[in-house]
Amino acid sequence: MIRPRQALFLFGLLLSGSFLALLFIRTGAGREELKPIDVQLGGQDEAQPSPRYRPVPSYTPPPIQDPFPALATSTPPPIPTYNVAEKDVWKSYGLEIPPPLLIGFTRSWPMLLQTVVSYITAGWPAEQIFVVENTGMQQANARGQLTLQHPWHLNHTSLKRLGVNIVQTPVLLSFAQLQNFYLSLSYANNWPYYFWTHMDVLALGHENGFDGLTPRGGEPGYKSLYSLCLEELNRTVELDDRWGLRFFAYDHLTLQNPRAIDDIGGWDTLIPYYMTDCDTYTRLHMRNWSQKDANCGVITDTSVALDDLLALYRDPSVTPDFRDPNPPPPLPPPSPPSEDEMQKRDLENSAPGPTDPIEYWKVLLGVADRMFHYKHSGRGRNTWQSGQHGGQGEPFYYDSAGFSEALDVLTEAGKEVFRRKWGHGNCDLIAGGGLKFEDQWRVLKDWEK
């Protein structure tokens, strides 16, 4: 029980405390005063320093060309009849859902368009393809505000005319973040599996037949690229309870089990680019998720785009050839060719494509092989990413060369994170480092013994 004198004392203490609190707030005592940032503009009479600018490049590649101009005014032509998938054919393979194919895009519209069209003409139903726009351009592409020469240009109208889906990331994501975004899409859509592919590939089925897999296109029992992927998916989910992924030409095309990625805690976003695949696939091994190679067709890693994507529809009026979206500086002009050489060159350039679709496929396969060797000839694998140099003054413009340089910095930082995380300098974490899943960020650097 509180006595009157005690109550009076407590009331006085409360009143004085309230007064001091009010005084504290009014005077700002004990509080750091927030001041505007001083950007140090300097006085009008003060001499301003002069920045040192980088030299202007001595060579600028020519503007890129749209590899499918016909798509701007018309719907695409039909694909080879033997590659057309039957409606809901995936159900005949005992699958839960039609398999989605995710294609992430950041830069180089010609390369993306080639990848999308190649999968469609190889038999993958367009409605099961999801182009993931990872440009950081917000709604600029959806509104058609970016021109073709803008590095992050993506033509939504053309993609919708092809019949594919478009998913937009809320912000620009690194490669590792994009992979985790794919995982989030599997949660949102209840996908028990999904395929994903790089945007710098050319996909062709085994249309001339392949021993043990499929006869020639048009013959009984032929299986398109899409059909072989359904077959491999069915075999995988039926026979392997611990399947993690299936590689088709390494991860240029990958069948992914979301449960496996979930189990290892997703992709490590602190290793944003190179070495993040090594980190993820090794952790899958450490957790006993299977990773096997499979074959559904010819998935070519390329840095160039076909001159005219009508070639993938086997248009005989188009002679398949390719164009580099970011060609190197031209060499000194060679000596003039002889008249015989000129006549031979004119004959080759004017020769139409074959009318038989299988013979046309053989020509495409030869062009794809040249594409692969062109990319791996020593100039650099990712030169195609810097082909567009326009877009100044358009929404969300960012200097293309500066973006590439910033990615290089982030890539090197990610490699260092990988080394510190595992205490090991390269990808042989198990055989070369003796490491286990639980060893992440727990071991000393083995190169400093």
PDB file of C-alpha atoms in Angstrom, residues 277-447:
ATOM      1  CA  ASP A 277      28.177 -22.426 -61.286  1.00  0.00           C
ATOM      2  CA  CYS A 278      31.117 -24.332 -59.812  1.00  0.00           C
ATOM      3  CA  ASP A 279      29.976 -23.417 -56.304  1.00  0.00           C
ATOM      4  CA  THR A 280      26.370 -24.473 -56.906  1.00  0.00           C
ATOM      5  CA  TYR A 281      26.997 -27.690 -58.807  1.00  0.00           C
ATOM      6  CA  THR A 282      29.618 -28.808 -56.280  1.00  0.00           C
ATOM      7  CA  ARG A 283      27.256 -28.183 -53.380  1.00  0.00           C
ATOM      8  CA  LEU A 284      24.659 -30.302 -55.189  1.00  0.00           C
ATOM      9  CA  HIS A 285      27.232 -33.120 -55.397  1.00  0.00           C
ATOM     10  CA  MET A 286      28.041 -32.697 -51.714  1.00  0.00           C
ATOM     11  CA  ARG A 287      24.350 -33.109 -50.881  1.00  0.00           C
ATOM     12  CA  ASN A 288      24.069 -36.184 -53.136  1.00  0.00           C
ATOM     13  CA  TRP A 289      21.840 -34.698 -55.819  1.00  0.00           C
ATOM     14  CA  SER A 290      22.553 -36.394 -59.148  1.00  0.00           C
ATOM     15  CA  GLN A 291      23.840 -34.500 -62.163  1.00  0.00           C
ATOM     16  CA  LYS A 292      23.941 -36.323 -65.482  1.00  0.00           C
ATOM     17  CA  ASP A 293      24.468 -35.500 -69.137  1.00  0.00           C
ATOM     18  CA  ALA A 294      21.664 -35.993 -71.633  1.00  0.00           C
ATOM     19  CA  ASN A 295      21.195 -35.516 -75.374  1.00  0.00           C
ATOM     20  CA  CYS A 296      18.254 -33.849 -77.061  1.00  0.00           C
ATOM     21  CA  GLY A 297      19.929 -32.114 -79.995  1.00  0.00           C
ATOM     22  CA  VAL A 298      22.737 -29.757 -80.947  1.00  0.00           C
ATOM     23  CA  ILE A 299      22.888 -26.823 -78.514  1.00  0.00           C
ATOM     24  CA  THR A 300      25.584 -24.519 -79.892  1.00  0.00           C
ATOM     25  CA  ASP A 301      27.297 -21.888 -77.765  1.00  0.00           C
ATOM     26  CA  THR A 302      27.598 -18.872 -80.062  1.00  0.00           C
ATOM     27  CA  SER A 303      28.481 -15.167 -80.105  1.00  0.00           C
ATOM     28  CA  VAL A 304      26.905 -14.330 -83.464  1.00  0.00           C
ATOM     29  CA  ALA A 305      23.420 -14.300 -84.956  1.00  0.00           C
ATOM     30  CA  LEU A 306      22.112 -15.547 -88.261  1.00  0.00           C
ATOM     31  CA  ASP A 307      21.667 -12.810 -90.843  1.00  0.00           C
ATOM     32  CA  ASP A 308      18.012 -13.718 -91.293  1.00  0.00           C
ATOM     33  CA  LEU A 309      16.162 -15.940 -88.837  1.00  0.00           C
ATOM     34  CA  LEU A 310      13.820 -17.064 -91.595  1.00  0.00           C
ATOM     35  CA  ALA A 311      16.608 -19.580 -92.214  1.00  0.00           C
ATOM     36  CA  LEU A 312      15.450 -21.455 -89.097  1.00  0.00           C
ATOM     37  CA  TYR A 313      12.050 -21.848 -90.745  1.00  0.00           C
ATOM     38  CA  ARG A 314      13.919 -23.400 -93.733  1.00  0.00           C
ATOM     39  CA  ASP A 315      13.002 -20.585 -96.122  1.00  0.00           C
ATOM     40  CA  PRO A 316      14.739 -21.620 -99.375  1.00  0.00           C
ATOM     41  CA  SER A 317      15.072 -17.977-100.462  1.00  0.00           C
ATOM     42  CA  VAL A 318      17.462 -17.383 -97.529  1.00  0.00           C
ATOM     43  CA  THR A 319      21.056 -18.595 -97.604  1.00  0.00           C
ATOM     44  CA  PRO A 320      22.087 -19.293 -93.982  1.00  0.00           C
ATOM     45  CA  ASP A 321      25.019 -17.232 -92.775  1.00  0.00           C
ATOM     46  CA  PHE A 322      25.818 -15.218 -89.667  1.00  0.00           C
ATOM     47  CA  ARG A 323      26.739 -11.712 -88.604  1.00  0.00           C
ATOM     48  CA  ASP A 324      28.764 -10.621 -85.572  1.00  0.00           C
ATOM     49  CA  PRO A 325      26.746  -8.051 -83.548  1.00  0.00           C
ATOM     50  CA  ASN A 326      30.049  -6.653 -82.291  1.00  0.00           C
ATOM     51  CA  PRO A 327      32.622  -7.236 -85.045  1.00  0.00           C
ATOM     52  CA  PRO A 328      36.320  -6.523 -84.467  1.00  0.00           C
ATOM     53  CA  PRO A 329      38.051  -3.612 -86.215  1.00  0.00           C
ATOM     54  CA  PRO A 330      38.366  -4.327 -89.933  1.00  0.00           C
ATOM     55  CA  LEU A 331      41.646  -5.656 -91.221  1.00  0.00           C
ATOM     56  CA  PRO A 332      43.603  -3.798 -93.918  1.00  0.00           C
ATOM     57  CA  PRO A 333      41.943  -4.337 -97.292  1.00  0.00           C
ATOM     58  CA  PRO A 334      43.305  -7.417 -99.073  1.00  0.00           C
ATOM     59  CA  SER A 335      44.535  -7.388-102.613  1.00  0.00           C
ATOM     60  CA  PRO A 336      41.698  -7.363-105.165  1.00  0.00           C
ATOM     61  CA  PRO A 337      40.391 -10.860-105.980  1.00  0.00           C
ATOM     62  CA  SER A 338      40.797 -12.299-109.423  1.00  0.00           C
ATOM     63  CA  GLU A 339      37.871 -12.402-111.808  1.00  0.00           C
ATOM     64  CA  ASP A 340      37.469 -16.160-111.278  1.00  0.00           C
ATOM     65  CA  GLU A 341      37.374 -15.696-107.499  1.00  0.00           C
ATOM     66  CA  MET A 342      34.746 -12.965-107.830  1.00  0.00           C
ATOM     67  CA  GLN A 343      32.548 -15.139-110.031  1.00  0.00           C
ATOM     68  CA  LYS A 344      32.844 -18.054-107.561  1.00  0.00           C
ATOM     69  CA  ARG A 345      32.016 -15.762-104.609  1.00  0.00           C
ATOM     70  CA  ASP A 346      28.992 -14.295-106.406  1.00  0.00           C
ATOM     71  CA  LEU A 347      27.749 -17.789-107.200  1.00  0.00           C
ATOM     72  CA  GLU A 348      28.072 -18.896-103.548  1.00  0.00           C
ATOM     73  CA  ASN A 349      26.347 -15.788-102.207  1.00  0.00           C
ATOM     74  CA  SER A 350      23.485 -16.015-104.675  1.00  0.00           C
ATOM     75  CA  ALA A 351      22.842 -19.744-104.199  1.00  0.00           C
ATOM     76  CA  PRO A 352      19.447 -20.282-102.524  1.00  0.00           C
ATOM     77  CA  GLY A 353      19.003 -22.587 -99.568  1.00  0.00           C
ATOM     78  CA  PRO A 354      17.922 -26.197-100.191  1.00  0.00           C
ATOM     79  CA  THR A 355      14.211 -26.843-100.614  1.00  0.00           C
ATOM     80  CA  ASP A 356      14.336 -30.119 -98.658  1.00  0.00           C
ATOM     81  CA  PRO A 357      14.123 -29.282 -94.926  1.00  0.00           C
ATOM     82  CA  ILE A 358      16.568 -32.025 -93.918  1.00  0.00           C
ATOM     83  CA  GLU A 359      19.144 -30.827 -96.428  1.00  0.00           C
ATOM     84  CA  TYR A 360      18.557 -27.296 -95.180  1.00  0.00           C
ATOM     85  CA  TRP A 361      19.135 -28.566 -91.619  1.00  0.00           C
ATOM     86  CA  LYS A 362      22.515 -29.920 -92.714  1.00  0.00           C
ATOM     87  CA  VAL A 363      23.455 -26.449 -93.966  1.00  0.00           C
ATOM     88  CA  LEU A 364      22.314 -24.935 -90.665  1.00  0.00           C
ATOM     89  CA  LEU A 365      24.363 -27.498 -88.745  1.00  0.00           C
ATOM     90  CA  GLY A 366      27.467 -26.489 -90.708  1.00  0.00           C
ATOM     91  CA  VAL A 367      26.784 -22.797 -90.018  1.00  0.00           C
ATOM     92  CA  ALA A 368      26.280 -23.571 -86.303  1.00  0.00           C
ATOM     93  CA  ASP A 369      29.662 -25.317 -86.232  1.00  0.00           C
ATOM     94  CA  ARG A 370      31.305 -22.255 -87.794  1.00  0.00           C
ATOM     95  CA  MET A 371      29.541 -20.087 -85.215  1.00  0.00           C
ATOM     96  CA  PHE A 372      30.972 -22.167 -82.380  1.00  0.00           C
ATOM     97  CA  HIS A 373      34.538 -21.965 -83.693  1.00  0.00           C
ATOM     98  CA  TYR A 374      34.152 -18.238 -84.328  1.00  0.00           C
ATOM     99  CA  LYS A 375      33.214 -17.695 -80.673  1.00  0.00           C
ATOM    100  CA  HIS A 376      36.076 -19.813 -79.364  1.00  0.00           C
ATOM    101  CA  SER A 377      38.726 -18.498 -81.731  1.00  0.00           C
ATOM    102  CA  GLY A 378      40.492 -16.476 -79.020  1.00  0.00           C
ATOM    103  CA  ARG A 379      38.875 -13.056 -79.342  1.00  0.00           C
ATOM    104  CA  GLY A 380      36.710 -13.476 -76.256  1.00  0.00           C
ATOM    105  CA  ARG A 381      33.557 -15.405 -75.424  1.00  0.00           C
ATOM    106  CA  ASN A 382      31.347 -12.463 -74.481  1.00  0.00           C
ATOM    107  CA  THR A 383      32.155  -9.830 -77.086  1.00  0.00           C
ATOM    108  CA  TRP A 384      28.545 -10.115 -78.326  1.00  0.00           C
ATOM    109  CA  GLN A 385      27.336  -8.419 -75.141  1.00  0.00           C
ATOM    110  CA  SER A 386      28.808  -5.072 -76.178  1.00  0.00           C
ATOM    111  CA  GLY A 387      27.433  -4.797 -79.703  1.00  0.00           C
ATOM    112  CA  GLN A 388      24.927  -2.001 -79.126  1.00  0.00           C
ATOM    113  CA  HIS A 389      26.277   1.495 -78.537  1.00  0.00           C
ATOM    114  CA  GLY A 390      23.227   3.729 -78.838  1.00  0.00           C
ATOM    115  CA  GLY A 391      20.365   4.734 -76.597  1.00  0.00           C
ATOM    116  CA  GLN A 392      21.834   7.956 -75.228  1.00  0.00           C
ATOM    117  CA  GLY A 393      19.035  10.076 -73.814  1.00  0.00           C
ATOM    118  CA  GLU A 394      16.576   7.189 -73.627  1.00  0.00           C
ATOM    119  CA  PRO A 395      15.098   5.944 -70.330  1.00  0.00           C
ATOM    120  CA  PHE A 396      17.478   4.211 -67.938  1.00  0.00           C
ATOM    121  CA  TYR A 397      20.441   4.668 -70.252  1.00  0.00           C
ATOM    122  CA  TYR A 398      23.749   3.361 -68.891  1.00  0.00           C
ATOM    123  CA  ASP A 399      27.071   3.493 -70.673  1.00  0.00           C
ATOM    124  CA  SER A 400      27.618   0.088 -72.305  1.00  0.00           C
ATOM    125  CA  ALA A 401      31.403   0.025 -71.902  1.00  0.00           C
ATOM    126  CA  GLY A 402      31.088   1.166 -68.304  1.00  0.00           C
ATOM    127  CA  PHE A 403      28.570  -1.604 -67.613  1.00  0.00           C
ATOM    128  CA  SER A 404      30.960  -4.206 -69.020  1.00  0.00           C
ATOM    129  CA  GLU A 405      33.814  -2.863 -66.922  1.00  0.00           C
ATOM    130  CA  ALA A 406      31.647  -2.890 -63.790  1.00  0.00           C
ATOM    131  CA  LEU A 407      30.689  -6.521 -64.461  1.00  0.00           C
ATOM    132  CA  ASP A 408      34.368  -7.401 -64.716  1.00  0.00           C
ATOM    133  CA  VAL A 409      34.946  -5.859 -61.288  1.00  0.00           C
ATOM    134  CA  LEU A 410      32.013  -7.747 -59.764  1.00  0.00           C
ATOM    135  CA  THR A 411      33.146 -10.970 -61.423  1.00  0.00           C
ATOM    136  CA  GLU A 412      36.640 -10.712 -59.958  1.00  0.00           C
ATOM    137  CA  ALA A 413      35.189  -9.878 -56.550  1.00  0.00           C
ATOM    138  CA  GLY A 414      32.974 -12.965 -56.784  1.00  0.00           C
ATOM    139  CA  LYS A 415      35.969 -15.152 -57.584  1.00  0.00           C
ATOM    140  CA  GLU A 416      37.686 -13.863 -54.449  1.00  0.00           C
ATOM    141  CA  VAL A 417      34.559 -14.595 -52.393  1.00  0.00           C
ATOM    142  CA  PHE A 418      34.633 -18.153 -53.778  1.00  0.00           C
ATOM    143  CA  ARG A 419      38.298 -18.572 -52.761  1.00  0.00           C
ATOM    144  CA  ARG A 420      37.669 -17.304 -49.245  1.00  0.00           C
ATOM    145  CA  LYS A 421      34.445 -19.276 -48.817  1.00  0.00           C
ATOM    146  CA  TRP A 422      36.120 -22.591 -49.603  1.00  0.00           C
ATOM    147  CA  GLY A 423      39.751 -21.836 -48.776  1.00  0.00           C
ATOM    148  CA  HIS A 424      40.569 -23.242 -52.202  1.00  0.00           C
ATOM    149  CA  GLY A 425      41.507 -21.539 -55.432  1.00  0.00           C
ATOM    150  CA  ASN A 426      39.738 -23.537 -58.126  1.00  0.00           C
ATOM    151  CA  CYS A 427      36.728 -25.739 -58.826  1.00  0.00           C
ATOM    152  CA  ASP A 428      38.039 -29.129 -57.655  1.00  0.00           C
ATOM    153  CA  LEU A 429      36.690 -28.590 -54.149  1.00  0.00           C
ATOM    154  CA  ILE A 430      36.089 -32.262 -53.406  1.00  0.00           C
ATOM    155  CA  ALA A 431      38.947 -34.099 -55.109  1.00  0.00           C
ATOM    156  CA  GLY A 432      41.475 -31.282 -54.796  1.00  0.00           C
ATOM    157  CA  GLY A 433      40.384 -29.742 -51.489  1.00  0.00           C
ATOM    158  CA  GLY A 434      38.800 -32.618 -49.605  1.00  0.00           C
ATOM    159  CA  LEU A 435      35.934 -30.297 -48.737  1.00  0.00           C
ATOM    160  CA  LYS A 436      32.423 -31.072 -47.504  1.00  0.00           C
ATOM    161  CA  PHE A 437      29.178 -29.104 -47.612  1.00  0.00           C
ATOM    162  CA  GLU A 438      29.602 -28.046 -43.967  1.00  0.00           C
ATOM    163  CA  ASP A 439      33.081 -26.592 -44.643  1.00  0.00           C
ATOM    164  CA  GLN A 440      31.800 -23.351 -46.208  1.00  0.00           C
ATOM    165  CA  TRP A 441      33.531 -20.347 -44.601  1.00  0.00           C
ATOM    166  CA  ARG A 442      35.195 -22.622 -42.005  1.00  0.00           C
ATOM    167  CA  VAL A 443      38.526 -23.511 -43.560  1.00  0.00           C
ATOM    168  CA  LEU A 444      41.809 -21.687 -43.937  1.00  0.00           C
ATOM    169  CA  LYS A 445      43.319 -20.923 -47.348  1.00  0.00           C
ATOM    170  CA  ASP A 446      45.045 -24.099 -48.464  1.00  0.00           C
ATOM    171  CA  TRP A 447      47.505 -22.182 -50.644  1.00  0.00           C
TER     172      TRP A 447
END
